[in-house]
Coordinates of C-alpha atoms in Angstrom, one line a residue:
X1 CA -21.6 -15.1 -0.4
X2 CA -25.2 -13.7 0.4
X3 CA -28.1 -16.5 0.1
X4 CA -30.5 -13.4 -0.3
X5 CA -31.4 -14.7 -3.7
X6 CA -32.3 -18.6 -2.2
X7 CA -34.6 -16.8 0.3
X8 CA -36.5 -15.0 -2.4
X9 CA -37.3 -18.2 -4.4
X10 CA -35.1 -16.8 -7.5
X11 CA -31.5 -18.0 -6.8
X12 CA -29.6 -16.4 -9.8
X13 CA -30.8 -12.6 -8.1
X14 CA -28.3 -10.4 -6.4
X15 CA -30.0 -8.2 -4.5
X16 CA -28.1 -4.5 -4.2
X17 CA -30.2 -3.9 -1.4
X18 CA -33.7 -3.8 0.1
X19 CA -36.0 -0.2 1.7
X20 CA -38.3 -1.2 3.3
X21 CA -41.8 1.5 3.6
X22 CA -45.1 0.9 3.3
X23 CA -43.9 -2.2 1.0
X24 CA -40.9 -4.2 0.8
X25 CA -38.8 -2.8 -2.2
X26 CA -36.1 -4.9 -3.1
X27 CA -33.3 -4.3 -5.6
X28 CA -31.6 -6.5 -7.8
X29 CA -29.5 -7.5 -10.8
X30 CA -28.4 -11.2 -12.8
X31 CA -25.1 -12.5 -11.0
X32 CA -23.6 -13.3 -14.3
X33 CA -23.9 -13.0 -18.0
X34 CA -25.8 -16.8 -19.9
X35 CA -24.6 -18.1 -23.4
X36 CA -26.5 -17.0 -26.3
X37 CA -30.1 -18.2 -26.1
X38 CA -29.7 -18.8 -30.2
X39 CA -26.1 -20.1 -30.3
X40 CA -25.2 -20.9 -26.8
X41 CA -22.2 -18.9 -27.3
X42 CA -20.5 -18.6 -23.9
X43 CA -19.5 -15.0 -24.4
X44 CA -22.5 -12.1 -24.9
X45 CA -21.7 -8.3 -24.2
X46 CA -24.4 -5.8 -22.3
X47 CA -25.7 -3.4 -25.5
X48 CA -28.2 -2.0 -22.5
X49 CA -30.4 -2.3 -19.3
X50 CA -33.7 -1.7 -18.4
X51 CA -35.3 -1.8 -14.9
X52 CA -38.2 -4.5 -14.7
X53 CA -40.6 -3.8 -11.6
X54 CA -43.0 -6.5 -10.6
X55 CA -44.7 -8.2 -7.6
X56 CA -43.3 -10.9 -5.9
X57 CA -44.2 -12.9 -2.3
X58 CA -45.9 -11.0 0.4
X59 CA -43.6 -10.9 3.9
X60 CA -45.8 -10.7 6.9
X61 CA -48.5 -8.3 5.8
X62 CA -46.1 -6.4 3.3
X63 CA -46.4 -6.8 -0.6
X64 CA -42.4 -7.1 -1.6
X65 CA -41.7 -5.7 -5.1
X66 CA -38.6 -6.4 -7.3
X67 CA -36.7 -3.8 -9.3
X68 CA -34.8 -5.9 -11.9
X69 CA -32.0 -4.4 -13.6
X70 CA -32.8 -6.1 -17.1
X71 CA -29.4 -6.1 -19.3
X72 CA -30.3 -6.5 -23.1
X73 CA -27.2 -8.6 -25.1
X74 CA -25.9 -8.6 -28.5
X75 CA -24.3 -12.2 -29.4
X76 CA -20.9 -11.6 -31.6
X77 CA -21.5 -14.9 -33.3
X78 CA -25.0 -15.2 -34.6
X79 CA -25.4 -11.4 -34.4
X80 CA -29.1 -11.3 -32.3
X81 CA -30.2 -10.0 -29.6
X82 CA -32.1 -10.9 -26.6
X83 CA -32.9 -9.7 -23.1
X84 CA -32.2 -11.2 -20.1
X85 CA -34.5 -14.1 -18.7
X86 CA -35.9 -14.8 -14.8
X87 CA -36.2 -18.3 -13.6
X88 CA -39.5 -17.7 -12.0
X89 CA -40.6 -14.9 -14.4
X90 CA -42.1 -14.5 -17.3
X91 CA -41.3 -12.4 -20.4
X92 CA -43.6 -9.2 -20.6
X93 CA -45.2 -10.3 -16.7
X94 CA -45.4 -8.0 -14.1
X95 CA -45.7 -10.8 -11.2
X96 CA -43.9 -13.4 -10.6
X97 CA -44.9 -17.2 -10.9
X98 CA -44.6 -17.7 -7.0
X99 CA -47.4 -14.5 -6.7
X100 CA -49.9 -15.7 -9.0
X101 CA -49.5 -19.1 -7.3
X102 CA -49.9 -17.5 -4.0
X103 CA -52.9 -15.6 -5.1
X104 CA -54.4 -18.9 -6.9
X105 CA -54.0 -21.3 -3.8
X106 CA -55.6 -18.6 -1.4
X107 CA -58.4 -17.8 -3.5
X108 CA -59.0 -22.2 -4.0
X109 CA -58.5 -22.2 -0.1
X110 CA -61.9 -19.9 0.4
X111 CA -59.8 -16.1 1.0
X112 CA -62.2 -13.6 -1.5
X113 CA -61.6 -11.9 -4.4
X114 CA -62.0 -8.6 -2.2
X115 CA -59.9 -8.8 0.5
X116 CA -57.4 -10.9 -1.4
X117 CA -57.7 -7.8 -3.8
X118 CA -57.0 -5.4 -0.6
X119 CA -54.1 -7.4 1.0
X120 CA -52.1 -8.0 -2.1
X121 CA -52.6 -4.4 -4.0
X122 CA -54.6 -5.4 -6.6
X123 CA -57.6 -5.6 -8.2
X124 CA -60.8 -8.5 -7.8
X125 CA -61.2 -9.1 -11.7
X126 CA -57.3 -9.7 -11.5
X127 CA -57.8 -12.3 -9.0
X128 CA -60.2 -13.8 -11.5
X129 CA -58.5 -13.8 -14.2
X130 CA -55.2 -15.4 -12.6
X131 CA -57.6 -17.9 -11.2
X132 CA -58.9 -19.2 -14.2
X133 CA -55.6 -19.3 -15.7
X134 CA -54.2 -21.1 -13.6
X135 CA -57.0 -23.6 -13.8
X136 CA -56.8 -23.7 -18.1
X137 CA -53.2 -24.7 -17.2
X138 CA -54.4 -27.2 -15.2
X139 CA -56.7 -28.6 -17.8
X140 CA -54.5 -28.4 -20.7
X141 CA -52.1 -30.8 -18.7
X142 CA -54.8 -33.3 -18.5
X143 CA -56.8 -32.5 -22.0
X144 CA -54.8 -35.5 -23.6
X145 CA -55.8 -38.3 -20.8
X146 CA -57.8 -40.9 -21.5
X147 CA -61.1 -42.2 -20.2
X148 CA -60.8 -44.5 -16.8
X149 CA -61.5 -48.1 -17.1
X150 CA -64.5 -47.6 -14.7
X151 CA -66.9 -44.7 -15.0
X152 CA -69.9 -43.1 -12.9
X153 CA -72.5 -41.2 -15.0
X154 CA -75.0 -38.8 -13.4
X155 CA -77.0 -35.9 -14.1
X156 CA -77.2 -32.9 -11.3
X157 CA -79.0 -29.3 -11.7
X158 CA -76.9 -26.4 -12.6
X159 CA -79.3 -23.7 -13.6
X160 CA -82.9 -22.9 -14.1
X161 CA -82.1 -21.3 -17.3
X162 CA -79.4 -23.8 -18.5
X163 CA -81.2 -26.8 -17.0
X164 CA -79.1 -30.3 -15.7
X165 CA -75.6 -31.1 -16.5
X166 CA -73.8 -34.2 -16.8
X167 CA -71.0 -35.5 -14.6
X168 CA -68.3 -38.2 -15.3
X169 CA -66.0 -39.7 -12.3
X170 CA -63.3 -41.8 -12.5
X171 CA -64.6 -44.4 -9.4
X172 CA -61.7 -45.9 -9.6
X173 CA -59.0 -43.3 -8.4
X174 CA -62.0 -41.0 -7.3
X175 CA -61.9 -38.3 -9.5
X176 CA -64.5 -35.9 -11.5
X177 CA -63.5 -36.8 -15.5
X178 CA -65.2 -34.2 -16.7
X179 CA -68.7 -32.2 -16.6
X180 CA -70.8 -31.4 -19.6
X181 CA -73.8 -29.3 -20.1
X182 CA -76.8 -31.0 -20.8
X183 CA -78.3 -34.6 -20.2
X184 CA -79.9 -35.9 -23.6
X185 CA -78.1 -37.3 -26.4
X186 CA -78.4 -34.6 -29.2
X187 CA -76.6 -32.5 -26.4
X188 CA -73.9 -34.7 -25.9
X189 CA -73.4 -36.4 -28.8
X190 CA -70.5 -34.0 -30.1
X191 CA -68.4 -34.2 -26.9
X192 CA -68.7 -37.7 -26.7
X193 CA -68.0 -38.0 -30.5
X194 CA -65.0 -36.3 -29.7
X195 CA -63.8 -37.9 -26.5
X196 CA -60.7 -39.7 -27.0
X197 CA -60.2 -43.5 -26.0
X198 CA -63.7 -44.6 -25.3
X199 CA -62.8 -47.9 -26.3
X200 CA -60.8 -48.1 -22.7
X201 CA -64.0 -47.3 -20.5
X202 CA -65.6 -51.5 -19.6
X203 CA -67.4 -50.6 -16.5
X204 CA -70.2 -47.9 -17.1
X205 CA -72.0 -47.7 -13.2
X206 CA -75.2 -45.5 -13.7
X207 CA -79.0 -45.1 -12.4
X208 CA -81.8 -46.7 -14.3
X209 CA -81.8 -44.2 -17.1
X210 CA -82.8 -45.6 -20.5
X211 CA -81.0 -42.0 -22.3
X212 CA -77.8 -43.2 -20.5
X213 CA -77.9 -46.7 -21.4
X214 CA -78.4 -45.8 -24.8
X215 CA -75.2 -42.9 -25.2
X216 CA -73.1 -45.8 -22.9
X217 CA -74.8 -48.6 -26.0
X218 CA -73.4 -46.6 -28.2
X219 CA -70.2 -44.2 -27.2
X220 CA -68.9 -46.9 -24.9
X221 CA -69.1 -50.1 -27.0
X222 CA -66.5 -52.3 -25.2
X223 CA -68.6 -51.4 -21.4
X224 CA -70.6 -53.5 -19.1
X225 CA -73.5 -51.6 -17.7
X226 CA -73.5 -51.9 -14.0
X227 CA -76.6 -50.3 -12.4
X228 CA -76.2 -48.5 -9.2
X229 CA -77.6 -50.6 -6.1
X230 CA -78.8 -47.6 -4.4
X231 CA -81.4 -46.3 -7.0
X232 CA -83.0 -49.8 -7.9
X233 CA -83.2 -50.4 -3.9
X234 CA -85.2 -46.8 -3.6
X235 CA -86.9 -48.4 -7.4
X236 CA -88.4 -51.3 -5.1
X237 CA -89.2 -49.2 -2.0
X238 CA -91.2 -46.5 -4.3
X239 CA -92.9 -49.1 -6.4
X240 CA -94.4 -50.8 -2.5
X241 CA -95.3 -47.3 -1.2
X242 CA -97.3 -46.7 -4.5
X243 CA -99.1 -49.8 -4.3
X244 CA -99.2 -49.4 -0.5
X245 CA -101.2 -45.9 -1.1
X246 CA -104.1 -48.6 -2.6
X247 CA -104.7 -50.6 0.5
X248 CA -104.3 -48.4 3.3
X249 CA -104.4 -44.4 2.3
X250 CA -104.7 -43.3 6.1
X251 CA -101.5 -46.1 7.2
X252 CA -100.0 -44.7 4.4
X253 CA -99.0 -41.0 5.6
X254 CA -98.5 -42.2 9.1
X255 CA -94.8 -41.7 9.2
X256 CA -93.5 -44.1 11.6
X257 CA -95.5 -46.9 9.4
X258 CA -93.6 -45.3 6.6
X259 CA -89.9 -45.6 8.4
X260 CA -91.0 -49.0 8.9
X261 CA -91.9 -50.1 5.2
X262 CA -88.7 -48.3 3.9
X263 CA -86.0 -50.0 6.7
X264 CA -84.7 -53.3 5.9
X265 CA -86.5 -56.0 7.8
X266 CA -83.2 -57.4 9.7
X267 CA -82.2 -53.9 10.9
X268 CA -85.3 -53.7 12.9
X269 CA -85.5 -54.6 16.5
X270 CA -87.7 -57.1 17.6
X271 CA -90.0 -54.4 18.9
X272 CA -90.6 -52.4 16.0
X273 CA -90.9 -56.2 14.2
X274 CA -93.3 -56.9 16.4
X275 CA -95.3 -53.8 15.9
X276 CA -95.0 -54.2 11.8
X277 CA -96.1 -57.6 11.7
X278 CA -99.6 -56.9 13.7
X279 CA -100.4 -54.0 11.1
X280 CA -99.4 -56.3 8.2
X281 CA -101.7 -59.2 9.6
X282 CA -104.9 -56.6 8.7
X283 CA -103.6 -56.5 4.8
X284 CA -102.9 -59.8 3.9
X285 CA -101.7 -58.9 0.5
X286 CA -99.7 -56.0 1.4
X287 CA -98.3 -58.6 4.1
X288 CA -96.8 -61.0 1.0
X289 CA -95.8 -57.6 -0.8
X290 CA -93.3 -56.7 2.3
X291 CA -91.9 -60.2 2.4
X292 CA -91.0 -60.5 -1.4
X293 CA -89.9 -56.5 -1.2
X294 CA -87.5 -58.2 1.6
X295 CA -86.4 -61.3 -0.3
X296 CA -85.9 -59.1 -3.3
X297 CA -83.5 -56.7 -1.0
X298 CA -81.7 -59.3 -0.1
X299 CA -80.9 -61.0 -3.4
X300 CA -80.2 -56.7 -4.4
X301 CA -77.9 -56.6 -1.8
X302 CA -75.2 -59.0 -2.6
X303 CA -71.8 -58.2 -4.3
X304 CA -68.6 -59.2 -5.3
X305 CA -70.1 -63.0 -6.2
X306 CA -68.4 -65.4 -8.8
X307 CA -69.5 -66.5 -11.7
X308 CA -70.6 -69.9 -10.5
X309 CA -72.5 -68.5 -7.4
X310 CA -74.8 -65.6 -9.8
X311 CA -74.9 -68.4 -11.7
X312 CA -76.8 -70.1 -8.9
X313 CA -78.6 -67.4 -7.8
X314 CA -80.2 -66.0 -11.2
X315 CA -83.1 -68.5 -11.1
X316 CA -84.2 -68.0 -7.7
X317 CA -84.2 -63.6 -9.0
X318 CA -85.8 -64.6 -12.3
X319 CA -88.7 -66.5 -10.7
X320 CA -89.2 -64.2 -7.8
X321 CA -89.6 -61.4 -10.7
X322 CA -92.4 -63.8 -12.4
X323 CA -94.1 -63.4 -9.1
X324 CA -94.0 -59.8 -8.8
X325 CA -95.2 -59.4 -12.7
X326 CA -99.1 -61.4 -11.7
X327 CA -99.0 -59.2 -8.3
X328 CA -99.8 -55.3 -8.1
X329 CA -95.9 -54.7 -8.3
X330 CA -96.2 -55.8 -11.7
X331 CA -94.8 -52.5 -13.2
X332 CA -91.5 -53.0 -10.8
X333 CA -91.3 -56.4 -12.7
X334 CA -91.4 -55.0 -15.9
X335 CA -88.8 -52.7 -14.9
X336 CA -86.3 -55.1 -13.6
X337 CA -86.7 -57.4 -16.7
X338 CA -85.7 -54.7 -18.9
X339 CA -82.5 -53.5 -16.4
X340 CA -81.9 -57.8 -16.2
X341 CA -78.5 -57.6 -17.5
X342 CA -77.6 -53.9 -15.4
X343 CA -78.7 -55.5 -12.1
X344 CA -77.3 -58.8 -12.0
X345 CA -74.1 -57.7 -12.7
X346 CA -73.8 -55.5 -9.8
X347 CA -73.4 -59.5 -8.3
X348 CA -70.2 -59.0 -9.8
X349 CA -68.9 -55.7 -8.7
X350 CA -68.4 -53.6 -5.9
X351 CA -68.3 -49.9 -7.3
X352 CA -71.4 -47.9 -7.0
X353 CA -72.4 -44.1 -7.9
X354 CA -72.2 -42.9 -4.3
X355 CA -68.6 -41.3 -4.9
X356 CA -70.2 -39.6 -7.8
X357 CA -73.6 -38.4 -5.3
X358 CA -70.7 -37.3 -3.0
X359 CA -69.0 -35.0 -5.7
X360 CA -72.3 -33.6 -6.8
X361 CA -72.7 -32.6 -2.6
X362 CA -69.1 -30.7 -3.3
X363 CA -70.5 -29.0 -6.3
X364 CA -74.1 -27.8 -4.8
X365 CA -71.8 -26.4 -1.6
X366 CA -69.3 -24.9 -4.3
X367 CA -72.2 -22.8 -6.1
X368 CA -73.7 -22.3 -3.1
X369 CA -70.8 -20.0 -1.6
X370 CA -70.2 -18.3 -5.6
X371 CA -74.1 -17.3 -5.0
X372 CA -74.6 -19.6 -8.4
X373 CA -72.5 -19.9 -11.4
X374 CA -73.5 -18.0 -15.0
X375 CA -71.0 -19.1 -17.3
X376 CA -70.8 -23.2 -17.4
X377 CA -67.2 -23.1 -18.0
X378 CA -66.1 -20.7 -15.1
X379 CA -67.6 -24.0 -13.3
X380 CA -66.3 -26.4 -14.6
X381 CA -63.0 -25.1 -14.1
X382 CA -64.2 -24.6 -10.6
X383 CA -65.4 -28.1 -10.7
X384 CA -62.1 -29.9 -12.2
X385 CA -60.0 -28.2 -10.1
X386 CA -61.4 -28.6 -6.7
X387 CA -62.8 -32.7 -7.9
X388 CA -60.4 -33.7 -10.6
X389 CA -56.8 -32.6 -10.0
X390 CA -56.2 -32.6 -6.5
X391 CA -52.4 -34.2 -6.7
X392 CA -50.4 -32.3 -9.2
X393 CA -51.2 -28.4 -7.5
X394 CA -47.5 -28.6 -6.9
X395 CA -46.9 -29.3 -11.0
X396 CA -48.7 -26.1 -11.8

């Protein structure tokens, strides 16, 4: 019994036999007759035959090609007819599933639509279009699914003519949701009318953006808003440079002063310490500035506290913002009264936007090497693929 047809991915083949050129030509017919596709009769008879050529898996650096001898069969019960069907190949196709999927995961793993175009005969906007089919599969699997329990919400640049575009990440199994053009509310509000079980989404993580707060206040009803620790750390470090700019203009661009300022106080050796605190002794008032920036860090910094403990610690954050609002810094107090609620529940948990700052590195690198994207939905599809639906290539 030959096991040609196991080797060549399509079992119920049986090959009549193989030249081999410039190209691998193989030859090949059904092994037996199927039922009725109508009426599952067992019995069909041949009415006639056509030959089928189409491209299958490359063999070393040879394209192999499949002649198919196609029988067409008449069913004596229901009367209809029907041609013959490939496991592996589609009616009206000329490729097989394993090629496109060949050509699909090269092109995802870097290979260019040119020389993919020279080593497997064919032609660049082919490559292209199997690409993004293969990638509309893909979504249409997961169009249905609903919104993750926790969600990251960012903005990053996508074009100087189409302007900033919104990303959604699942931080909880670390996947892009999905990415939409546009950053306001009037451009969002019909996907997100759309989106289906927003009720699901109760931890929204997201910079200090009031238009995002708002879309979460109102899309996302049932979600706590959870502000992300790194931007209202950098909020507190800008806010002491500005006001830093006042005192001292000349201290103020020299740029070890600066790395000073910015680092957490108990990261710095006792020499650099040192060396801080003798500057800070010429500027009292800059001097108490650095020490509540510092106490402010510190009460920041904390995560994955109970109820009891935030509990404990909200009066010591509320009065050490009452202190900031009769100083210079008393815009940074009027910020963090209005982002209260955001910031002290990042006490509570742990998740934070830098898996979705990471994705948006992916995505600069990704239009980087495309030489910039024109169509939004060519990248998205470039986007979901390579970010959202890493596990189920072998599904496809």
């Amino acid at each position: 019994m030959s096991h040609a047809g196991n080797i060549l991915g399509l079992p119920e083949l049986e090959v009549e036999r193989v030249d081999r050129n410039d190209s691998i030509e193989v030859y090949a017919r059904p092994k037996r007759r199927p039922s009725c596709i109508h009426c599952q009769h067992p019995k069909v008879r041949i009415k006639a035959t056509h030959e089928r050529t189409l491209k299958h898996t490359r063999q070393g650096n040879q394209v192999m090609t499949l002649h198919l001898k196609t029988p067409k069969y008449h069913c004596p019960q229901c009367g209809r007819y029907f041609r013959h069907r490939f496991q592996g190949v589609r009616p009206r196709y000329r490729s097989s599933d394993a090629f496109r999927l060949e050509v699909f995961e090269a092109h995802d793993g870097g290979v260019t639509q040119r020389k993919l175009a020279r080593t497997h005969d064919m032609s660049p906007a082919t490559v292209e279009r199997w690409y993004q089919g293969q990638c509309r599969l893909r979504l249409s699997e997961m169009s249905n699914r609903p919104c993750p329990r926790v969600l990251g919400i960012d903005e990053h640049f996508f074009s100087r003519k189409r302007g900033y575009a919104t990303t959604m990440v699942d931080l909880k199994n670390h996947k892009v949701f999905d990415v939409v053009l546009g950053r306001s509310e009037l451009s969002l509000r019909r996907y997100l009318r759309a989106l289906p079980g927003k009720e699901n989404v109760q931890v929204v993580v997201m910079d200090l953006s009031e238009t995002y707060r708002s879309i979460v206040r109102r899309y996302f009803p049932n979600a706590t808003i959870v502000a992300d620790r790194f931007h209202v750390i950098r909020l507190v470090n800008q806010h002491l440079l500005k006001a830093w700019q006042g005192y001292d203009p000349e201290g103020r661009k020299h740029r070890g002063l600066v790395s000073l300022m910015r680092r957490h106080q108990w990261r710095l050796t006792d020499e650099q310490r040192e060396n801080l605190g003798r500057y800070l002794d010429d500027y009292p008032v800059l001097k108490a500035l650095y020490a509540a920036k510092q106490q402010l860090n510190r009460l920041l910094l904390l995560r994955s506290l109970n109820r009891k403990k935030a509990k404990q610690l909200l009066p010591q954050l509320l009065s050490l913002i009452e202190d900031l609002a009769a100083s210079p810094l008393h815009r940074l107090a009027r910020t963090l009264k209005s982002w209260l609620e955001p910031i002290v529940s990042m006490w509570r948990f742990t998740k934070t936007n830098g898996i979705t700052e990471g994705f948006h590195n992916k995505m600069e690198m990704m239009s980087r090497r495309a030489y910039g994207f024109r169509n939004f939905e060519n990248y998205r599809l470039r986007v979901l693929t390579h970010c959202g639906w890493d596990g189920i290539i072998n599904r496809v």
